[in-house]
């Protein structure tokens, strides 16, 4: 019903990159994603360490207002909070995917 009447669901899958590099923290599924001022905006579905990016990356569902790449967020795991930011998916572009044009790179 929400999709029919509002045109979309409340949250969408997004990529997150934790700001801590080199074997950063292990993030459990269902960890909360919050704004910098502490409002809950989503949850983590899965996370792992990326050897290519040298940091922990995660997938999660976030509210639409916070999907813009570069948006700073906090990932809350129990008593710990970790700084992160929203990134565009896929995390790493492969040779099969064209590089963004100059106008797309500026946005």
mmCIF file with all atom_site columns, C-alpha atoms in Angstrom:
data_model
loop_
_atom_site.group_PDB
_atom_site.id
_atom_site.type_symbol
_atom_site.label_atom_id
_atom_site.label_alt_id
_atom_site.label_comp_id
_atom_site.label_asym_id
_atom_site.label_entity_id
_atom_site.label_seq_id
_atom_site.pdbx_PDB_ins_code
_atom_site.Cartn_x
_atom_site.Cartn_y
_atom_site.Cartn_z
_atom_site.occupancy
_atom_site.B_iso_or_equiv
_atom_site.pdbx_formal_charge
_atom_site.auth_seq_id
_atom_site.auth_comp_id
_atom_site.auth_asym_id
_atom_site.auth_atom_id
_atom_site.pdbx_PDB_model_num
ATOM 1   C CA . UNK A 1 1   ? 0.000  0.000  0.000   1.00 0.00 ? 1   UNK A CA 1
ATOM 2   C CA . UNK A 1 2   ? 2.856  2.415  0.810   1.00 0.00 ? 2   UNK A CA 1
ATOM 3   C CA . UNK A 1 3   ? 4.403  1.943  -2.628  1.00 0.00 ? 3   UNK A CA 1
ATOM 4   C CA . UNK A 1 4   ? 1.024  2.430  -4.322  1.00 0.00 ? 4   UNK A CA 1
ATOM 5   C CA . UNK A 1 5   ? -0.016 5.609  -2.449  1.00 0.00 ? 5   UNK A CA 1
ATOM 6   C CA . UNK A 1 6   ? 3.332  7.251  -1.722  1.00 0.00 ? 6   UNK A CA 1
ATOM 7   C CA . UNK A 1 7   ? 5.342  6.031  -4.702  1.00 0.00 ? 7   UNK A CA 1
ATOM 8   C CA . UNK A 1 8   ? 8.124  4.442  -2.632  1.00 0.00 ? 8   UNK A CA 1
ATOM 9   C CA . UNK A 1 9   ? 8.876  2.654  0.603   1.00 0.00 ? 9   UNK A CA 1
ATOM 10  C CA . UNK A 1 10  ? 10.286 4.526  3.619   1.00 0.00 ? 10  UNK A CA 1
ATOM 11  C CA . UNK A 1 11  ? 13.871 3.228  3.251   1.00 0.00 ? 11  UNK A CA 1
ATOM 12  C CA . UNK A 1 12  ? 16.245 2.108  0.505   1.00 0.00 ? 12  UNK A CA 1
ATOM 13  C CA . UNK A 1 13  ? 19.380 -0.056 0.373   1.00 0.00 ? 13  UNK A CA 1
ATOM 14  C CA . UNK A 1 14  ? 22.567 2.012  0.588   1.00 0.00 ? 14  UNK A CA 1
ATOM 15  C CA . UNK A 1 15  ? 26.297 1.451  0.932   1.00 0.00 ? 15  UNK A CA 1
ATOM 16  C CA . UNK A 1 16  ? 28.257 2.671  3.940   1.00 0.00 ? 16  UNK A CA 1
ATOM 17  C CA . UNK A 1 17  ? 31.997 3.033  4.346   1.00 0.00 ? 17  UNK A CA 1
ATOM 18  C CA . UNK A 1 18  ? 33.391 3.272  7.856   1.00 0.00 ? 18  UNK A CA 1
ATOM 19  C CA . UNK A 1 19  ? 35.922 6.047  8.292   1.00 0.00 ? 19  UNK A CA 1
ATOM 20  C CA . UNK A 1 20  ? 38.265 3.847  10.336  1.00 0.00 ? 20  UNK A CA 1
ATOM 21  C CA . UNK A 1 21  ? 40.707 2.096  8.014   1.00 0.00 ? 21  UNK A CA 1
ATOM 22  C CA . UNK A 1 22  ? 42.902 -1.006 8.352   1.00 0.00 ? 22  UNK A CA 1
ATOM 23  C CA . UNK A 1 23  ? 40.858 -3.872 9.781   1.00 0.00 ? 23  UNK A CA 1
ATOM 24  C CA . UNK A 1 24  ? 38.243 -1.595 11.274  1.00 0.00 ? 24  UNK A CA 1
ATOM 25  C CA . UNK A 1 25  ? 35.511 -2.753 13.596  1.00 0.00 ? 25  UNK A CA 1
ATOM 26  C CA . UNK A 1 26  ? 33.310 -5.767 12.996  1.00 0.00 ? 26  UNK A CA 1
ATOM 27  C CA . UNK A 1 27  ? 29.759 -4.541 12.525  1.00 0.00 ? 27  UNK A CA 1
ATOM 28  C CA . UNK A 1 28  ? 26.972 -7.001 13.370  1.00 0.00 ? 28  UNK A CA 1
ATOM 29  C CA . UNK A 1 29  ? 23.759 -7.229 11.327  1.00 0.00 ? 29  UNK A CA 1
ATOM 30  C CA . UNK A 1 30  ? 20.932 -5.103 12.744  1.00 0.00 ? 30  UNK A CA 1
ATOM 31  C CA . UNK A 1 31  ? 23.370 -2.451 14.047  1.00 0.00 ? 31  UNK A CA 1
ATOM 32  C CA . UNK A 1 32  ? 21.660 0.941  14.065  1.00 0.00 ? 32  UNK A CA 1
ATOM 33  C CA . UNK A 1 33  ? 22.578 3.771  11.717  1.00 0.00 ? 33  UNK A CA 1
ATOM 34  C CA . UNK A 1 34  ? 22.148 7.253  13.172  1.00 0.00 ? 34  UNK A CA 1
ATOM 35  C CA . UNK A 1 35  ? 22.633 10.840 12.131  1.00 0.00 ? 35  UNK A CA 1
ATOM 36  C CA . UNK A 1 36  ? 25.444 12.806 13.701  1.00 0.00 ? 36  UNK A CA 1
ATOM 37  C CA . UNK A 1 37  ? 22.954 14.265 16.191  1.00 0.00 ? 37  UNK A CA 1
ATOM 38  C CA . UNK A 1 38  ? 21.732 10.803 17.251  1.00 0.00 ? 38  UNK A CA 1
ATOM 39  C CA . UNK A 1 39  ? 18.456 10.274 15.321  1.00 0.00 ? 39  UNK A CA 1
ATOM 40  C CA . UNK A 1 40  ? 17.995 6.709  14.104  1.00 0.00 ? 40  UNK A CA 1
ATOM 41  C CA . UNK A 1 41  ? 17.736 6.579  10.301  1.00 0.00 ? 41  UNK A CA 1
ATOM 42  C CA . UNK A 1 42  ? 18.268 2.916  9.453   1.00 0.00 ? 42  UNK A CA 1
ATOM 43  C CA . UNK A 1 43  ? 19.929 -0.409 10.131  1.00 0.00 ? 43  UNK A CA 1
ATOM 44  C CA . UNK A 1 44  ? 22.822 -2.498 8.818   1.00 0.00 ? 44  UNK A CA 1
ATOM 45  C CA . UNK A 1 45  ? 21.999 -5.678 6.913   1.00 0.00 ? 45  UNK A CA 1
ATOM 46  C CA . UNK A 1 46  ? 25.565 -6.935 6.371   1.00 0.00 ? 46  UNK A CA 1
ATOM 47  C CA . UNK A 1 47  ? 29.146 -5.753 6.788   1.00 0.00 ? 47  UNK A CA 1
ATOM 48  C CA . UNK A 1 48  ? 32.643 -6.964 5.978   1.00 0.00 ? 48  UNK A CA 1
ATOM 49  C CA . UNK A 1 49  ? 36.231 -5.787 5.656   1.00 0.00 ? 49  UNK A CA 1
ATOM 50  C CA . UNK A 1 50  ? 37.221 -4.794 2.107   1.00 0.00 ? 50  UNK A CA 1
ATOM 51  C CA . UNK A 1 51  ? 40.871 -5.558 1.363   1.00 0.00 ? 51  UNK A CA 1
ATOM 52  C CA . UNK A 1 52  ? 40.642 -3.453 -1.799  1.00 0.00 ? 52  UNK A CA 1
ATOM 53  C CA . UNK A 1 53  ? 39.335 -0.365 0.014   1.00 0.00 ? 53  UNK A CA 1
ATOM 54  C CA . UNK A 1 54  ? 41.282 -1.054 3.247   1.00 0.00 ? 54  UNK A CA 1
ATOM 55  C CA . UNK A 1 55  ? 38.241 -0.433 5.437   1.00 0.00 ? 55  UNK A CA 1
ATOM 56  C CA . UNK A 1 56  ? 34.993 -1.919 6.692   1.00 0.00 ? 56  UNK A CA 1
ATOM 57  C CA . UNK A 1 57  ? 32.052 -1.546 4.313   1.00 0.00 ? 57  UNK A CA 1
ATOM 58  C CA . UNK A 1 58  ? 28.387 -2.274 4.950   1.00 0.00 ? 58  UNK A CA 1
ATOM 59  C CA . UNK A 1 59  ? 24.985 -2.465 3.317   1.00 0.00 ? 59  UNK A CA 1
ATOM 60  C CA . UNK A 1 60  ? 21.980 -1.100 5.127   1.00 0.00 ? 60  UNK A CA 1
ATOM 61  C CA . UNK A 1 61  ? 18.523 0.346  4.752   1.00 0.00 ? 61  UNK A CA 1
ATOM 62  C CA . UNK A 1 62  ? 18.422 4.124  5.233   1.00 0.00 ? 62  UNK A CA 1
ATOM 63  C CA . UNK A 1 63  ? 15.665 6.723  5.117   1.00 0.00 ? 63  UNK A CA 1
ATOM 64  C CA . UNK A 1 64  ? 15.434 8.554  1.794   1.00 0.00 ? 64  UNK A CA 1
ATOM 65  C CA . UNK A 1 65  ? 16.625 11.902 3.171   1.00 0.00 ? 65  UNK A CA 1
ATOM 66  C CA . UNK A 1 66  ? 20.058 10.418 3.975   1.00 0.00 ? 66  UNK A CA 1
ATOM 67  C CA . UNK A 1 67  ? 20.933 8.555  0.749   1.00 0.00 ? 67  UNK A CA 1
ATOM 68  C CA . UNK A 1 68  ? 23.169 11.198 -0.854  1.00 0.00 ? 68  UNK A CA 1
ATOM 69  C CA . UNK A 1 69  ? 26.761 9.924  -1.219  1.00 0.00 ? 69  UNK A CA 1
ATOM 70  C CA . UNK A 1 70  ? 29.067 11.567 1.320   1.00 0.00 ? 70  UNK A CA 1
ATOM 71  C CA . UNK A 1 71  ? 26.401 11.995 3.998   1.00 0.00 ? 71  UNK A CA 1
ATOM 72  C CA . UNK A 1 72  ? 28.096 11.508 7.396   1.00 0.00 ? 72  UNK A CA 1
ATOM 73  C CA . UNK A 1 73  ? 26.443 8.952  9.694   1.00 0.00 ? 73  UNK A CA 1
ATOM 74  C CA . UNK A 1 74  ? 27.210 6.995  12.862  1.00 0.00 ? 74  UNK A CA 1
ATOM 75  C CA . UNK A 1 75  ? 26.950 3.204  13.147  1.00 0.00 ? 75  UNK A CA 1
ATOM 76  C CA . UNK A 1 76  ? 25.917 2.142  16.631  1.00 0.00 ? 76  UNK A CA 1
ATOM 77  C CA . UNK A 1 77  ? 26.985 -1.314 17.887  1.00 0.00 ? 77  UNK A CA 1
ATOM 78  C CA . UNK A 1 78  ? 25.937 -1.687 21.497  1.00 0.00 ? 78  UNK A CA 1
ATOM 79  C CA . UNK A 1 79  ? 27.935 0.880  23.471  1.00 0.00 ? 79  UNK A CA 1
ATOM 80  C CA . UNK A 1 80  ? 30.271 1.723  20.579  1.00 0.00 ? 80  UNK A CA 1
ATOM 81  C CA . UNK A 1 81  ? 29.669 4.204  17.765  1.00 0.00 ? 81  UNK A CA 1
ATOM 82  C CA . UNK A 1 82  ? 31.705 4.410  14.582  1.00 0.00 ? 82  UNK A CA 1
ATOM 83  C CA . UNK A 1 83  ? 31.910 7.257  12.089  1.00 0.00 ? 83  UNK A CA 1
ATOM 84  C CA . UNK A 1 84  ? 30.893 6.365  8.540   1.00 0.00 ? 84  UNK A CA 1
ATOM 85  C CA . UNK A 1 85  ? 29.553 7.943  5.383   1.00 0.00 ? 85  UNK A CA 1
ATOM 86  C CA . UNK A 1 86  ? 27.115 6.930  2.664   1.00 0.00 ? 86  UNK A CA 1
ATOM 87  C CA . UNK A 1 87  ? 28.711 5.763  -0.591  1.00 0.00 ? 87  UNK A CA 1
ATOM 88  C CA . UNK A 1 88  ? 27.383 5.036  -4.047  1.00 0.00 ? 88  UNK A CA 1
ATOM 89  C CA . UNK A 1 89  ? 26.922 1.392  -5.014  1.00 0.00 ? 89  UNK A CA 1
ATOM 90  C CA . UNK A 1 90  ? 28.787 -0.574 -6.256  1.00 0.00 ? 90  UNK A CA 1
ATOM 91  C CA . UNK A 1 91  ? 31.616 0.039  -3.808  1.00 0.00 ? 91  UNK A CA 1
ATOM 92  C CA . UNK A 1 92  ? 34.250 -0.732 -6.451  1.00 0.00 ? 92  UNK A CA 1
ATOM 93  C CA . UNK A 1 93  ? 33.677 -0.217 -10.161 1.00 0.00 ? 93  UNK A CA 1
ATOM 94  C CA . UNK A 1 94  ? 34.775 -3.114 -12.313 1.00 0.00 ? 94  UNK A CA 1
ATOM 95  C CA . UNK A 1 95  ? 36.190 -3.038 -15.820 1.00 0.00 ? 95  UNK A CA 1
ATOM 96  C CA . UNK A 1 96  ? 32.704 -3.892 -17.128 1.00 0.00 ? 96  UNK A CA 1
ATOM 97  C CA . UNK A 1 97  ? 31.279 -0.595 -15.898 1.00 0.00 ? 97  UNK A CA 1
ATOM 98  C CA . UNK A 1 98  ? 32.081 2.680  -17.659 1.00 0.00 ? 98  UNK A CA 1
ATOM 99  C CA . UNK A 1 99  ? 33.713 5.436  -15.657 1.00 0.00 ? 99  UNK A CA 1
ATOM 100 C CA . UNK A 1 100 ? 31.419 8.350  -14.742 1.00 0.00 ? 100 UNK A CA 1
ATOM 101 C CA . UNK A 1 101 ? 31.405 11.247 -17.197 1.00 0.00 ? 101 UNK A CA 1
ATOM 102 C CA . UNK A 1 102 ? 32.880 14.598 -16.182 1.00 0.00 ? 102 UNK A CA 1
ATOM 103 C CA . UNK A 1 103 ? 29.422 16.019 -15.382 1.00 0.00 ? 103 UNK A CA 1
ATOM 104 C CA . UNK A 1 104 ? 28.491 12.985 -13.237 1.00 0.00 ? 104 UNK A CA 1
ATOM 105 C CA . UNK A 1 105 ? 31.789 13.186 -11.317 1.00 0.00 ? 105 UNK A CA 1
ATOM 106 C CA . UNK A 1 106 ? 31.061 16.823 -10.312 1.00 0.00 ? 106 UNK A CA 1
ATOM 107 C CA . UNK A 1 107 ? 27.666 15.950 -8.787  1.00 0.00 ? 107 UNK A CA 1
#
